[in-house]
Short mmCIF file of C-alpha atoms in Angstrom, two decimals:
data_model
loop_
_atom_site.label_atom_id
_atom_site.label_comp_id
_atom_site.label_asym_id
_atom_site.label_seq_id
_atom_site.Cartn_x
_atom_site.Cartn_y
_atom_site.Cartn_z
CA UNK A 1160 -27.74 -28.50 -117.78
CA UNK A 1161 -29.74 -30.27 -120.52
CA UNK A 1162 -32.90 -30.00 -118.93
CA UNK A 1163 -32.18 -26.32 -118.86
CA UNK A 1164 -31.64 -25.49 -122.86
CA UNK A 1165 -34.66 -28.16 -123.11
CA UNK A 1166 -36.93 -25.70 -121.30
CA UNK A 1167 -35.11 -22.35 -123.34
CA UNK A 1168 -35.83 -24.28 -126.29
CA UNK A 1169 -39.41 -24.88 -125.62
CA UNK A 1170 -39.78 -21.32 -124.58
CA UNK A 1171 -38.66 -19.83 -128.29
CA UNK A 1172 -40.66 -21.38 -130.50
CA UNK A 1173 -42.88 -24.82 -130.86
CA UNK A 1174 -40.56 -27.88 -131.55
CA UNK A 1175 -41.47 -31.95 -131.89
CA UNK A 1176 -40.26 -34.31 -129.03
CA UNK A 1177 -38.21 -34.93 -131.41
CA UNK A 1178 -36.45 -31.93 -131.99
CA UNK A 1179 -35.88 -30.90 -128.41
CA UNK A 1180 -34.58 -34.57 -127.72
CA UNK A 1181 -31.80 -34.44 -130.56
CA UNK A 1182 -30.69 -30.67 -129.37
CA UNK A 1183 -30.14 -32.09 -126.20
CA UNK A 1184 -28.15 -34.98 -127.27
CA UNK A 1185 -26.20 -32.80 -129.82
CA UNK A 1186 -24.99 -30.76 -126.86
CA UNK A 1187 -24.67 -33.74 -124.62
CA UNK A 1188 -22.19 -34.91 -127.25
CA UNK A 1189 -20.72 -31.96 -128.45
CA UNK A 1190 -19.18 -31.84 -124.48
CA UNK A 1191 -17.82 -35.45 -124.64
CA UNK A 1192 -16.19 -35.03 -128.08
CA UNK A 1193 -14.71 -32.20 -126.66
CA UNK A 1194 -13.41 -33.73 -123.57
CA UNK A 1195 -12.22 -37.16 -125.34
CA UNK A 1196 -10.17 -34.74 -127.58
CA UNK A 1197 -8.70 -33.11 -124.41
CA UNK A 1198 -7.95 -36.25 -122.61
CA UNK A 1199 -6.12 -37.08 -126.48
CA UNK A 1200 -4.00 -33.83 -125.99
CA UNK A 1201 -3.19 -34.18 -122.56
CA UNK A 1202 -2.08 -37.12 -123.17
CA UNK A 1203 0.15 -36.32 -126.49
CA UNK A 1204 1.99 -33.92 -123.97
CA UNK A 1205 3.36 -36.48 -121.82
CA UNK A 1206 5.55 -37.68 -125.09
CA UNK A 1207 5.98 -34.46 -126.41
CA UNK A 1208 7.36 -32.46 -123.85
CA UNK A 1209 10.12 -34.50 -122.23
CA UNK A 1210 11.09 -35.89 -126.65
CA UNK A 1211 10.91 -31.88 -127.54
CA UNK A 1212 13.32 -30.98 -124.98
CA UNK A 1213 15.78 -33.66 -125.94
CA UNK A 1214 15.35 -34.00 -129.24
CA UNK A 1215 19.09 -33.02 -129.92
CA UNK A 1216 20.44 -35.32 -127.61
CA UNK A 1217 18.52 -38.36 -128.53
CA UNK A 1218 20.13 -41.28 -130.08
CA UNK A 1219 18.72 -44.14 -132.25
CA UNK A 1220 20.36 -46.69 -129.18
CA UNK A 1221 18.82 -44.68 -126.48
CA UNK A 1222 15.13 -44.76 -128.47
CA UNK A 1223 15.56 -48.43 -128.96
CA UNK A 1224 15.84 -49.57 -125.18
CA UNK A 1225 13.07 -47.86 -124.48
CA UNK A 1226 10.95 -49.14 -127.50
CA UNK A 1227 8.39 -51.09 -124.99
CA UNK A 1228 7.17 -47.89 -123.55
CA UNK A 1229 7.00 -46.42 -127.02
CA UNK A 1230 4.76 -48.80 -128.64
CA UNK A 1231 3.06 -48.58 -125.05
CA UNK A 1232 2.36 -44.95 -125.86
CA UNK A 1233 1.58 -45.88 -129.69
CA UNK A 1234 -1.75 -47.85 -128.73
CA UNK A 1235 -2.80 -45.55 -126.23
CA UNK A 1236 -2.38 -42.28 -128.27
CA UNK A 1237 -4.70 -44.68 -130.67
CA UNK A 1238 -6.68 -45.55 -128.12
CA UNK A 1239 -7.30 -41.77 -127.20
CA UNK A 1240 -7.88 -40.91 -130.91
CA UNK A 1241 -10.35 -43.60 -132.12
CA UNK A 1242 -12.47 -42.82 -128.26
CA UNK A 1243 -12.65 -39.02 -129.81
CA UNK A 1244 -13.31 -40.35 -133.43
CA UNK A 1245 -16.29 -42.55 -131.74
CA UNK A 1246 -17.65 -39.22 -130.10
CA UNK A 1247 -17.25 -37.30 -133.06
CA UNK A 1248 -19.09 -39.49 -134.47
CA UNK A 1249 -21.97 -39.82 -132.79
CA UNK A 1250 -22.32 -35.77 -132.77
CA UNK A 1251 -22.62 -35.66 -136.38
CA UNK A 1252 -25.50 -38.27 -136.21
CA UNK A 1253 -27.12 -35.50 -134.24
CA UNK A 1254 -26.21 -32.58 -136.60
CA UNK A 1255 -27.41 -34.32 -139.39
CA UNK A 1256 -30.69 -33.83 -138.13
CA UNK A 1257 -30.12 -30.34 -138.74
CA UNK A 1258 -28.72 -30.57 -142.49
CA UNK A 1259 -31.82 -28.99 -143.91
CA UNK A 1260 -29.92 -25.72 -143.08
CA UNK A 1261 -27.42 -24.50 -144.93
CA UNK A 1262 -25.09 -23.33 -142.37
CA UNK A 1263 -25.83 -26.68 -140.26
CA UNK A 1264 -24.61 -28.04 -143.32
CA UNK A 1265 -21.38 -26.56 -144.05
CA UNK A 1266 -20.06 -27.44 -140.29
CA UNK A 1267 -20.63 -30.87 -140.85
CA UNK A 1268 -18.46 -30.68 -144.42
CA UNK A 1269 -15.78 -28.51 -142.13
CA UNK A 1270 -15.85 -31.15 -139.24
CA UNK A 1271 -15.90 -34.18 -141.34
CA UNK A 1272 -12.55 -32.49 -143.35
CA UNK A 1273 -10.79 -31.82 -139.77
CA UNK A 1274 -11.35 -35.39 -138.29
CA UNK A 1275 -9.93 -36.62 -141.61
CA UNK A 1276 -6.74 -34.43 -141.75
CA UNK A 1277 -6.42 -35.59 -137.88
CA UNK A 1278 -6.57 -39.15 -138.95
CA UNK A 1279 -4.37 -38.80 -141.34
CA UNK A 1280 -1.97 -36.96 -139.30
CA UNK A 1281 -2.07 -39.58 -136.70
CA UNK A 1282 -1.96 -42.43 -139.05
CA UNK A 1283 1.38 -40.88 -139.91
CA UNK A 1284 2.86 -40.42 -136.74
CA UNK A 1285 2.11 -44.02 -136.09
CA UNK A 1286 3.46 -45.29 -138.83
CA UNK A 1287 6.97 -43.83 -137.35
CA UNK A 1288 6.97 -46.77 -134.94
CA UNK A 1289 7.60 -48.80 -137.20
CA UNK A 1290 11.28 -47.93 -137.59
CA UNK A 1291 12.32 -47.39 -133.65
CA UNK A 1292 16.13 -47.56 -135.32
CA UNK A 1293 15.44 -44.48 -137.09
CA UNK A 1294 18.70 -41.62 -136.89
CA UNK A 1295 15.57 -39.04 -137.27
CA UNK A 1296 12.90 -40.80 -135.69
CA UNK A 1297 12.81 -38.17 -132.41
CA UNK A 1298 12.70 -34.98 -134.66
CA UNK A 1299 10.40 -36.96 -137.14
CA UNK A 1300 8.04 -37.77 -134.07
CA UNK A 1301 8.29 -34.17 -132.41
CA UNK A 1302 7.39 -32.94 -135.91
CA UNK A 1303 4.43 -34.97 -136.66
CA UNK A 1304 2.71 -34.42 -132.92
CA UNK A 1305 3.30 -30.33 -133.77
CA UNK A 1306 1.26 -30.92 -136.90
CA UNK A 1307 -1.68 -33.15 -134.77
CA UNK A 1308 -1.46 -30.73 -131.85
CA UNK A 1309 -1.99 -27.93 -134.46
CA UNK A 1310 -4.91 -29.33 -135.83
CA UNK A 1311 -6.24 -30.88 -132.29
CA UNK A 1312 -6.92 -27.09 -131.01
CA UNK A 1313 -8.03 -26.16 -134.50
CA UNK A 1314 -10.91 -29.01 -133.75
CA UNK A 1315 -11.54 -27.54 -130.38
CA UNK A 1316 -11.73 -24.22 -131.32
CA UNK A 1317 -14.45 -25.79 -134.27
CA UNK A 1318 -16.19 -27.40 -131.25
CA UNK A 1319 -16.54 -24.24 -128.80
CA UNK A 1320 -16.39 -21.55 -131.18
CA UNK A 1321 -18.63 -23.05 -134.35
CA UNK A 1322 -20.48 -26.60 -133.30
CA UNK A 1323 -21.47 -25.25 -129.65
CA UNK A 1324 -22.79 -21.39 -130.79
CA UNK A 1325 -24.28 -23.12 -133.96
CA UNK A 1326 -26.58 -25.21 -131.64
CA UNK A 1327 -27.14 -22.69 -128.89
CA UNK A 1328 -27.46 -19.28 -131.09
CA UNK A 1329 -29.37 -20.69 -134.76
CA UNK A 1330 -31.01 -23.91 -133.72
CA UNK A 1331 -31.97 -23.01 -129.65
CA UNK A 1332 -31.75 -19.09 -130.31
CA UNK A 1333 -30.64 -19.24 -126.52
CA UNK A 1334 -28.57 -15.68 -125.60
CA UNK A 1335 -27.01 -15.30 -122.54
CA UNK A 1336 -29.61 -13.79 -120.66
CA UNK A 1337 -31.36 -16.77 -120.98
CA UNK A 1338 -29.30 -19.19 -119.91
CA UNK A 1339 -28.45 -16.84 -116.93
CA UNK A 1340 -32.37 -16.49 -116.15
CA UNK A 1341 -32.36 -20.23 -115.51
CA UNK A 1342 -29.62 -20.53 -113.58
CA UNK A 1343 -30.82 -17.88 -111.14
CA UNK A 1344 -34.14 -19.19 -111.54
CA UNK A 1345 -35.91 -16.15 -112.85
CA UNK A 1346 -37.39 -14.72 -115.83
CA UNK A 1347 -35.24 -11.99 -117.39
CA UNK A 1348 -38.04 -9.84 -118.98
CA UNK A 1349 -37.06 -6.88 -121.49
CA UNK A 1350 -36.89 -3.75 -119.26
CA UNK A 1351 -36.99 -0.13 -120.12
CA UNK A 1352 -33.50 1.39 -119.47
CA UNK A 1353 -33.24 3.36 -116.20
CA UNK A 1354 -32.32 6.59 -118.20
CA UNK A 1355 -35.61 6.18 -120.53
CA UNK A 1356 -37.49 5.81 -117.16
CA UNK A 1357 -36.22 8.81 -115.56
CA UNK A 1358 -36.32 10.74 -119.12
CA UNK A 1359 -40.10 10.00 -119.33
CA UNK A 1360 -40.64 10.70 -115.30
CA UNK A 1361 -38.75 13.95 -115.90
CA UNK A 1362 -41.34 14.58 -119.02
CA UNK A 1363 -44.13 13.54 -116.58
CA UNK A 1364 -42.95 16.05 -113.97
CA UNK A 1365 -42.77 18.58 -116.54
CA UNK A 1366 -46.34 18.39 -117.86
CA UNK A 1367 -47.91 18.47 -113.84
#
């Protein structure tokens, strides 16, 4: 797959080693920052569903005994985040390659703002753990992982939507003709329409 927008990219304009190499590795780890953050909210589910659905009937003596599997679930939702912080990270050392453009620019400053307001979010919802005894600490919890799920598909959405057509559209001009040329391993070359081509044969006919 890299090898392919490698080749597109060399085939729209001249570009250093260098160039090609970091658009490569910018989409390389655009994908794993995107699947770390899916792994996070798949994970986030198997809490959220089963303490959504009994939030009413949950009892600060009930959330106690199970407290071992909560904190359990507490490092590992940290776990999940920090391995999606880590990828994040190392995609923005790629786009700031890039920050000579303005637009490159202002993705970074939107990313940047969403990992943060994730952090914080999560930092919260951790921070809930700490008081297991809690009369609201179900409703507090279901609560909190709305606002982190909210902002987790915000991110995605950011990833596919903004990050991904950024890199493919502005900085490897690739279009979906071109990615499809490769795949089928053949040149897509700008045709005339059929209906121009049977407009100008009927013009052709005309003049004989």
């Amino acid at each position: 797959m890299i090898k392919k927008y490698a080749y597109l990219y060399q085939l729209k304009r001249d570009l250093s080693d260098e160039e090609i190499k970091v658009a490569e590795v910018a989409l390389t780890r655009s994908k794993k920052a995107e699947k770390e953050l899916e792994n996070c909210l798949r994970f986030i589910n198997i809490f959220y569903t089963p303490f959504k659905e009994g939030a009413d009937k949950s009892d600060s003596d009930s959330i106690f005994k199970i407290r071992s599997s909560l904190r359990t679930f507490r490092d590992n939702f940290i776990k999940h985040l920090n391995d999606f912080k880590i990828s994040a990270f190392y995609l923005l050392e790629c786009l700031e390659f890039f920050k000579t453009d303005h637009q490159t620019v202002l993705i970074i400053t939107s990313f940047n703002s969403y990992i943060s307001e994730l952090e914080e979010l999560g930092n919260k919802f951790v921070m809930l753990f700490d008081d297991l005894k809690s009369q609201d600490f179900t409703k507090d919890a279901v609560d909190s992982l709305d606002g982190i799920i909210a902002k987790i598909e915000d991110i995605l959405d950011m990833i596919n939507n903004r990050i991904n057509k950024h890199i493919k559209d502005n900085i490897l001009s690739i279009s979906w003709r071109d990615e499809l040329a490769v795949d089928l391993n053949k040149t897509i070359k700008d045709r005339v329409p059929i209906l121009l081509k049977l407009e100008q044969k009927g013009k052709l006919d005309d003049n004989d």
